[in-house]
């Protein structure tokens, strides 16, 4: 994988969606067929060290990576969604965001007791979103084997909030 070339495809957007936020825009990387395939295959290879039955994707950009990785690994795909989007009986977990607060939901029958899962999102910032997703999985009795991200903003210390769970990311920014 050509890390430097791929890093250059992650675009910085200052003051989006709010003043003071440096937004990591992954769309240029997704638009590049070679880089997108490389990222998906690298994530899948890294994740195959800790085999799971289910990949959990966080809405919405997490879905883009989670579905592709689940396909490559031959896993099921479970959706953690924003409030009011899931049609069936759901569990909810509120969380703080780098810019605001929100809650996430999961279908009550999405995971089973003892099931091994990995969670994927595009960016790890403060860790609130990923922690909420992990809490939902754990409330259903699943075992979170790893939390995996394309981008990690080291200076926001999200990794610490997710301890003792295993955290893996492709591109770290300090
Ligand atoms: P957090 O809960 O603070 O770790 O925020 C992570 C979630 O918010 C992820 O779903 C990201 O898509 C989004 N996010 C937070 N900060 C950024 C950022 N600087 N650039 C792009 N996405 C971000």
Coordinates of N, CA and C and ligand atoms in Angstrom, one line a residue:
X1 N 0.8 -1.2 0.0 CA 0.0 0.0 0.0 C 0.9 1.2 0.0
X2 N 0.6 2.2 -0.9 CA 1.3 3.4 -1.0 C 0.7 4.5 0.0
X3 N 1.2 4.4 1.3 CA 0.5 5.2 2.3 C 0.6 6.7 2.0
X4 N 1.7 7.2 1.6 CA 1.9 8.7 1.4 C 0.9 9.1 0.3
X5 N 0.8 8.3 -0.8 CA -0.1 8.7 -1.9 C -1.5 8.7 -1.4
X6 N -1.9 7.7 -0.6 CA -3.2 7.6 -0.1 C -3.6 8.7 0.9
X7 N -2.6 9.0 1.7 CA -2.8 10.1 2.7 C -3.1 11.4 1.9
X8 N -2.4 11.6 0.8 CA -2.6 12.9 0.0 C -4.1 12.9 -0.5
X9 N -4.8 11.8 -0.6 CA -6.1 11.8 -1.0 C -7.2 12.0 0.1
X10 N -6.7 12.2 1.3 CA -7.6 12.6 2.4 C -7.4 14.1 2.6
X11 N -8.5 14.8 2.2 CA -8.5 16.3 2.1 C -8.9 17.0 3.4
X12 N -8.1 18.0 3.8 CA -8.5 18.8 5.0 C -9.4 19.9 4.6
X13 N -10.6 19.9 5.3 CA -11.5 21.0 5.1 C -11.6 21.8 6.4
X14 N -11.0 23.0 6.4 CA -11.0 23.8 7.7 C -12.5 24.3 8.0
X15 N -12.8 24.4 9.2 CA -14.1 25.0 9.7 C -15.3 24.3 9.1
X16 N -15.3 23.0 9.0 CA -16.4 22.2 8.6 C -16.6 21.1 9.5
X17 N -17.9 20.8 10.0 CA -19.1 21.6 9.7 C -19.3 22.8 10.7
X18 N -18.2 23.0 11.5 CA -18.3 24.1 12.5 C -16.9 24.8 12.5
X19 N -16.9 26.1 12.9 CA -15.7 26.8 13.1 C -14.7 26.0 14.0
X20 N -13.5 25.9 13.6 CA -12.5 25.3 14.5 C -12.3 23.8 14.3
X21 N -13.2 23.2 13.5 CA -13.1 21.7 13.2 C -12.3 21.6 11.8
X22 N -11.2 20.8 11.9 CA -10.5 20.5 10.6 C -11.1 19.1 10.1
X23 N -12.0 19.2 9.2 CA -12.7 18.0 8.7 C -11.8 17.1 7.8
X24 N -11.7 15.9 8.0 CA -10.9 14.9 7.1 C -11.9 14.4 6.1
X25 N -11.8 14.9 4.9 CA -12.7 14.5 3.8 C -12.1 13.3 3.1
X26 N -12.7 12.1 3.2 CA -12.2 10.9 2.6 C -12.7 10.7 1.2
X27 N -13.6 11.6 0.7 CA -14.2 11.3 -0.6 C -13.2 11.2 -1.8
X28 N -12.1 12.1 -1.8 CA -11.2 11.9 -2.9 C -10.5 10.5 -2.9
X29 N -10.3 9.9 -1.7 CA -9.7 8.6 -1.6 C -10.7 7.6 -2.2
X30 N -12.0 7.7 -1.8 CA -13.0 6.7 -2.2 C -13.2 6.8 -3.8
X31 N -13.0 8.0 -4.3 CA -13.2 8.2 -5.8 C -12.0 7.6 -6.6
X32 N -10.9 7.2 -5.9 CA -9.7 6.7 -6.6 C -9.8 5.1 -6.4
X33 N -10.1 4.5 -7.5 CA -10.4 3.0 -7.5 C -9.2 2.2 -6.8
X34 N -8.0 2.6 -7.2 CA -6.8 1.8 -6.7 C -6.7 2.1 -5.1
X35 N -6.8 3.3 -4.7 CA -6.7 3.6 -3.3 C -7.8 3.0 -2.5
X36 N -9.0 3.1 -3.0 CA -10.2 2.5 -2.3 C -10.0 1.0 -2.1
X37 N -9.6 0.3 -3.2 CA -9.4 -1.1 -3.1 C -8.3 -1.5 -2.1
X38 N -7.2 -0.7 -2.2 CA -6.1 -0.9 -1.3 C -6.4 -0.8 0.1
X39 N -7.2 0.3 0.5 CA -7.6 0.5 1.8 C -8.5 -0.6 2.3
X40 N -9.4 -1.0 1.5 CA -10.4 -2.1 2.0 C -9.6 -3.4 2.2
X41 N -8.7 -3.7 1.2 CA -7.9 -5.0 1.3 C -7.0 -4.9 2.5
X42 N -6.4 -3.8 2.8 CA -5.4 -3.6 3.9 C -6.2 -3.8 5.2
X43 N -7.3 -3.1 5.3 CA -8.1 -3.2 6.6 C -8.6 -4.7 6.8
X44 N -9.0 -5.3 5.7 CA -9.5 -6.7 5.8 C -8.3 -7.6 6.2
X45 N -7.1 -7.4 5.7 CA -6.0 -8.2 6.0 C -5.6 -8.0 7.5
X46 N -5.6 -6.8 7.9 CA -5.2 -6.5 9.3 C -6.3 -7.1 10.2
X47 N -7.5 -7.0 9.9 CA -8.6 -7.5 10.7 C -8.7 -9.0 10.8
X48 N -8.1 -9.7 9.8 CA -8.2 -11.1 9.7 C -7.3 -11.8 10.8
X49 N -6.5 -10.9 11.5 CA -5.7 -11.4 12.6 C -6.5 -11.7 13.8
X50 N -7.7 -11.1 13.9 CA -8.6 -11.3 15.0 C -10.0 -11.7 14.4
X51 N -10.2 -12.9 14.0 CA -11.4 -13.3 13.3 C -12.7 -13.0 14.0
X52 N -13.6 -12.5 13.2 CA -15.0 -12.2 13.7 C -16.0 -12.8 12.8
X53 N -17.3 -12.8 13.3 CA -18.4 -13.3 12.5 C -19.1 -12.1 11.8
X54 N -19.0 -10.9 12.5 CA -19.8 -9.8 12.1 C -19.0 -8.5 12.1
X55 N -19.2 -7.7 11.0 CA -18.6 -6.3 11.0 C -19.7 -5.4 11.3
X56 N -19.4 -4.5 12.2 CA -20.4 -3.4 12.6 C -20.0 -2.1 12.0
X57 N -20.8 -1.5 11.2 CA -20.5 -0.2 10.6 C -21.3 0.9 11.2
X58 N -20.6 2.0 11.4 CA -21.3 3.2 12.0 C -21.7 4.2 10.9
X59 N -23.0 4.6 11.0 CA -23.5 5.5 10.0 C -22.7 6.8 10.0
X60 N -22.5 7.5 8.9 CA -22.8 6.9 7.6 C -21.5 6.5 6.8
X61 N -20.4 7.3 7.0 CA -19.3 6.9 6.2 C -18.6 5.6 6.7
X62 N -18.9 5.2 7.9 CA -18.4 3.9 8.3 C -19.0 2.7 7.5
X63 N -20.3 3.0 7.0 CA -20.9 1.9 6.2 C -20.1 1.6 4.9
X64 N -19.5 2.7 4.4 CA -18.8 2.5 3.1 C -17.7 1.5 3.2
X65 N -17.0 1.6 4.3 CA -15.8 0.7 4.6 C -16.3 -0.6 5.1
X66 N -17.3 -0.6 6.1 CA -17.7 -1.8 6.7 C -18.3 -2.8 5.7
X67 N -19.1 -2.3 4.8 CA -19.7 -3.3 3.9 C -18.7 -3.9 3.0
X68 N -17.7 -3.1 2.5 CA -16.7 -3.7 1.6 C -15.8 -4.7 2.4
X69 N -15.4 -4.3 3.6 CA -14.6 -5.2 4.4 C -15.3 -6.5 4.8
X70 N -16.6 -6.4 5.1 CA -17.4 -7.5 5.5 C -17.5 -8.5 4.2
X71 N -17.6 -7.9 3.1 CA -17.7 -8.7 1.8 C -16.4 -9.5 1.6
X72 N -15.3 -8.8 1.8 CA -13.9 -9.4 1.6 C -13.7 -10.5 2.6
X73 N -14.1 -10.2 3.9 CA -13.8 -11.2 4.9 C -14.9 -12.3 5.0
X74 N -16.0 -12.2 4.3 CA -17.0 -13.2 4.3 C -17.8 -13.1 5.6
X75 N -17.9 -11.9 6.2 CA -18.6 -11.7 7.5 C -20.0 -11.1 7.2
X76 N -20.9 -11.2 8.2 CA -22.1 -10.4 8.1 C -21.9 -9.0 8.4
X77 N -22.9 -8.2 8.1 CA -22.8 -6.7 8.3 C -23.9 -6.3 9.2
X78 N -23.5 -5.5 10.3 CA -24.5 -5.0 11.2 C -24.5 -3.5 11.2
X79 N -25.6 -2.9 11.2 CA -25.7 -1.4 11.1 C -25.9 -0.7 12.4
X80 N -25.1 0.2 12.8 CA -25.3 1.1 13.9 C -25.7 2.5 13.3
X81 N -27.0 2.9 13.6 CA -27.5 4.0 12.9 C -27.9 5.2 13.7
X82 N -28.1 6.3 13.1 CA -28.6 7.5 13.8 C -30.0 7.3 14.2
X83 N -30.5 8.1 15.2 CA -31.8 7.9 15.7 C -33.0 7.9 14.7
X84 N -33.9 6.9 14.9 CA -35.1 6.9 14.1 C -35.0 6.3 12.7
X85 N -33.8 5.7 12.4 CA -33.6 5.2 11.0 C -33.9 3.7 11.0
X86 N -33.8 3.0 12.1 CA -33.9 1.5 12.1 C -35.4 1.2 12.3
X87 N -35.9 0.3 11.5 CA -37.4 0.0 11.5 C -37.8 -0.9 12.6
X88 N -36.9 -1.7 13.2 CA -37.3 -2.8 14.1 C -37.0 -2.3 15.6
X89 N -37.4 -3.1 16.5 CA -37.1 -2.8 17.9 C -35.6 -2.6 18.1
X90 N -35.2 -1.5 18.8 CA -33.8 -1.1 18.8 C -33.4 -0.7 20.2
X91 N -32.1 -0.7 20.4 CA -31.4 -0.2 21.6 C -30.8 1.1 21.3
X92 N -30.7 2.1 22.2 CA -30.2 3.4 21.9 C -29.1 3.7 23.0
X93 N -28.1 4.5 22.5 CA -27.0 4.9 23.4 C -26.6 6.4 23.0
X94 N -26.6 7.3 24.0 CA -26.3 8.7 23.6 C -24.8 8.8 23.8
X95 N -24.2 9.9 23.1 CA -22.8 10.1 23.2 C -22.4 11.5 22.8
X96 N -21.2 11.9 23.2 CA -20.7 13.3 22.8 C -19.9 13.2 21.6
X97 N -20.0 14.2 20.8 CA -19.3 14.3 19.5 C -18.3 15.4 19.5
X98 N -17.3 15.4 18.6 CA -16.3 16.5 18.5 C -17.1 17.8 18.3
X99 N -18.2 17.7 17.5 CA -19.1 18.9 17.3 C -20.5 18.5 17.6
X100 N -20.9 18.6 18.9 CA -22.2 18.4 19.3 C -22.5 17.1 20.1
X101 N -23.7 16.6 20.2 CA -24.0 15.3 20.8 C -25.2 14.7 20.0
X102 N -25.3 13.4 20.2 CA -26.2 12.6 19.4 C -26.5 11.3 20.1
X103 N -27.2 10.4 19.4 CA -27.3 9.0 19.9 C -27.3 8.1 18.8
X104 N -27.0 6.9 19.1 CA -26.9 5.8 18.0 C -27.8 4.7 18.4
X105 N -28.2 3.9 17.4 CA -29.1 2.8 17.7 C -28.7 1.5 17.0
X106 N -29.1 0.4 17.5 CA -28.8 -0.9 16.9 C -30.1 -1.8 17.1
X107 N -30.4 -2.6 16.1 CA -31.5 -3.5 16.2 C -31.2 -4.5 17.4
X108 N -32.3 -4.7 18.2 CA -32.2 -5.6 19.3 C -31.8 -7.0 19.0
X109 N -32.0 -7.4 17.8 CA -31.7 -8.8 17.4 C -30.5 -8.9 16.4
X110 N -29.7 -7.8 16.4 CA -28.6 -7.7 15.4 C -27.4 -8.6 15.7
X111 N -27.2 -8.8 17.0 CA -26.0 -9.5 17.5 C -26.5 -10.5 18.6
X112 N -25.7 -11.6 18.7 CA -26.0 -12.6 19.7 C -25.0 -12.7 20.8
X113 N -25.4 -13.2 21.9 CA -24.5 -13.4 23.1 C -23.2 -14.1 22.7
X114 N -22.1 -13.5 23.1 CA -20.8 -14.1 22.8 C -20.3 -14.0 21.4
X115 N -21.0 -13.4 20.5 CA -20.6 -13.2 19.1 C -19.4 -12.3 19.0
X116 N -18.5 -12.7 18.2 CA -17.3 -11.8 18.1 C -17.5 -10.8 16.9
X117 N -17.3 -9.5 17.2 CA -17.5 -8.5 16.2 C -16.4 -7.5 16.1
X118 N -16.2 -6.8 15.0 CA -15.3 -5.7 14.9 C -16.1 -4.5 14.4
X119 N -15.8 -3.3 14.9 CA -16.5 -2.1 14.5 C -15.6 -1.3 13.6
X120 N -16.3 -0.7 12.6 CA -15.5 0.2 11.6 C -16.2 1.5 11.5
X121 N -15.3 2.6 11.5 CA -15.8 3.9 11.1 C -14.7 4.6 10.3
X122 N -15.0 5.7 9.7 CA -14.0 6.4 8.9 C -13.0 7.1 9.7
X123 N -13.4 7.8 10.7 CA -12.5 8.7 11.5 C -12.7 8.5 13.0
X124 N -11.6 8.3 13.7 CA -11.6 8.3 15.2 C -11.2 9.7 15.7
X125 N -12.1 10.4 16.3 CA -11.8 11.7 16.8 C -11.7 11.6 18.3
X126 N -12.8 12.1 19.0 CA -12.8 12.0 20.5 C -13.1 10.6 21.0
X127 N -13.6 9.8 20.1 CA -14.0 8.4 20.5 C -15.4 8.2 21.0
X128 N -16.1 9.3 21.2 CA -17.5 9.1 21.7 C -18.4 8.3 20.8
X129 N -18.3 8.5 19.5 CA -19.2 7.7 18.6 C -18.8 6.2 18.7
X130 N -17.5 5.9 18.6 CA -17.1 4.5 18.6 C -17.4 3.8 20.0
X131 N -17.3 4.6 21.0 CA -17.5 4.1 22.4 C -19.0 3.7 22.5
X132 N -19.9 4.6 21.9 CA -21.3 4.3 22.0 C -21.6 3.1 21.2
X133 N -21.0 2.9 20.0 CA -21.2 1.8 19.2 C -20.8 0.5 19.9
X134 N -19.6 0.6 20.6 CA -19.1 -0.6 21.3 C -20.1 -0.9 22.5
X135 N -20.6 0.1 23.1 CA -21.5 -0.1 24.2 C -22.8 -0.8 23.8
X136 N -23.3 -0.4 22.6 CA -24.5 -1.1 22.0 C -24.2 -2.6 21.8
X137 N -23.0 -2.8 21.1 CA -22.7 -4.2 20.9 C -22.6 -5.0 22.1
X138 N -21.9 -4.4 23.1 CA -21.7 -5.1 24.4 C -23.0 -5.3 25.2
X139 N -24.0 -4.4 25.1 CA -25.3 -4.5 25.7 C -26.0 -5.8 25.1
X140 N -25.7 -6.1 23.9 CA -26.3 -7.2 23.2 C -25.6 -8.5 23.5
X141 N -24.5 -8.4 24.3 CA -23.7 -9.5 24.7 C -22.6 -9.9 23.8
X142 N -22.4 -9.1 22.7 CA -21.3 -9.4 21.8 C -19.9 -9.0 22.3
X143 N -18.9 -9.6 21.8 CA -17.5 -9.3 22.2 C -16.8 -8.5 21.1
X144 N -16.5 -7.3 21.5 CA -15.8 -6.4 20.5 C -14.3 -6.7 20.4
X145 N -14.0 -7.3 19.3 CA -12.6 -7.8 19.1 C -11.6 -6.6 18.7
X146 N -12.2 -5.7 18.0 CA -11.4 -4.5 17.6 C -12.3 -3.4 17.1
X147 N -11.7 -2.2 17.2 CA -12.4 -1.0 16.6 C -11.4 -0.4 15.6
X148 N -11.8 -0.3 14.3 CA -10.9 -0.1 13.2 C -11.4 1.2 12.5
X149 N -10.4 2.0 12.1 CA -10.7 3.3 11.5 C -9.7 3.5 10.3
X150 N -10.1 4.3 9.3 CA -9.2 4.7 8.3 C -8.3 5.8 8.8
X151 N -8.9 6.8 9.5 CA -8.2 7.9 10.0 C -8.3 8.0 11.5
X152 N -7.2 8.4 12.2 CA -7.2 8.6 13.6 C -6.6 10.0 14.0
X153 N -7.3 10.8 14.7 CA -6.8 12.1 15.1 C -6.2 11.9 16.5
X154 N -4.9 11.6 16.6 CA -4.2 11.3 17.8 C -4.5 12.3 18.9
X155 N -4.4 13.6 18.5 CA -4.4 14.7 19.5 C -5.8 14.7 20.3
X156 N -6.8 14.0 19.8 CA -8.1 14.0 20.5 C -8.2 12.9 21.5
X157 N -7.2 12.0 21.5 CA -7.1 10.9 22.5 C -8.3 9.9 22.5
X158 N -9.0 9.8 21.4 CA -10.1 8.8 21.3 C -9.7 7.4 21.7
X159 N -8.4 7.0 21.3 CA -7.9 5.7 21.6 C -8.0 5.4 23.0
X160 N -7.7 6.3 23.9 CA -7.7 6.1 25.3 C -9.1 5.8 25.8
X161 N -10.1 6.5 25.3 CA -11.5 6.3 25.7 C -12.0 4.9 25.4
X162 N -11.3 4.3 24.4 CA -11.8 3.0 23.9 C -11.2 1.8 24.7
X163 N -10.1 2.2 25.5 CA -9.4 1.1 26.2 C -10.4 0.4 27.1
X164 N -10.2 -0.9 27.4 CA -9.1 -1.8 27.0 C -9.3 -2.4 25.6
X165 N -10.2 -2.0 24.9 CA -10.5 -2.6 23.6 C -9.3 -2.4 22.6
X166 N -9.2 -3.2 21.6 CA -8.1 -3.1 20.6 C -8.5 -2.1 19.6
X167 N -7.6 -1.1 19.3 CA -7.9 0.0 18.4 C -6.9 -0.1 17.2
X168 N -7.3 0.0 16.0 CA -6.4 -0.1 14.9 C -6.8 1.0 13.9
X169 N -5.9 1.8 13.4 CA -6.2 2.8 12.3 C -5.1 2.8 11.3
X170 N -5.5 3.2 10.0 CA -4.5 3.2 8.9 C -3.7 4.4 8.9
X171 N -4.3 5.6 9.1 CA -3.6 6.9 8.9 C -3.8 7.7 10.2
X172 N -2.7 7.9 10.9 CA -2.8 8.6 12.2 C -2.2 10.0 12.0
X173 N -2.9 11.0 12.6 CA -2.5 12.4 12.5 C -2.3 13.0 13.9
X174 N -1.1 13.5 14.1 CA -0.8 14.1 15.4 C -0.8 15.6 15.4
Ligands
LIG1 P1 -15.8 11.2 17.6 O1 -17.1 10.7 18.3 O2 -15.4 12.5 18.2 O3 -14.7 10.2 17.7 O4 -16.2 11.5 16.1 C1 -16.2 10.5 15.2 C2 -17.3 10.6 14.2 O5 -17.5 11.9 13.8 C3 -17.0 9.7 13.0 O6 -18.2 9.1 12.6 C4 -16.5 10.7 12.0 O7 -17.1 10.5 10.7 C5 -17.0 12.1 12.5 N1 -15.9 13.0 12.7 C6 -15.5 13.6 13.8 N2 -14.5 14.5 13.6 C7 -14.2 14.4 12.3 C8 -13.3 15.1 11.5 N3 -12.4 16.0 12.1 N4 -13.2 14.8 10.2 C9 -14.1 14.0 9.7 N5 -15.0 13.3 10.4 C10 -15.1 13.5 11.7

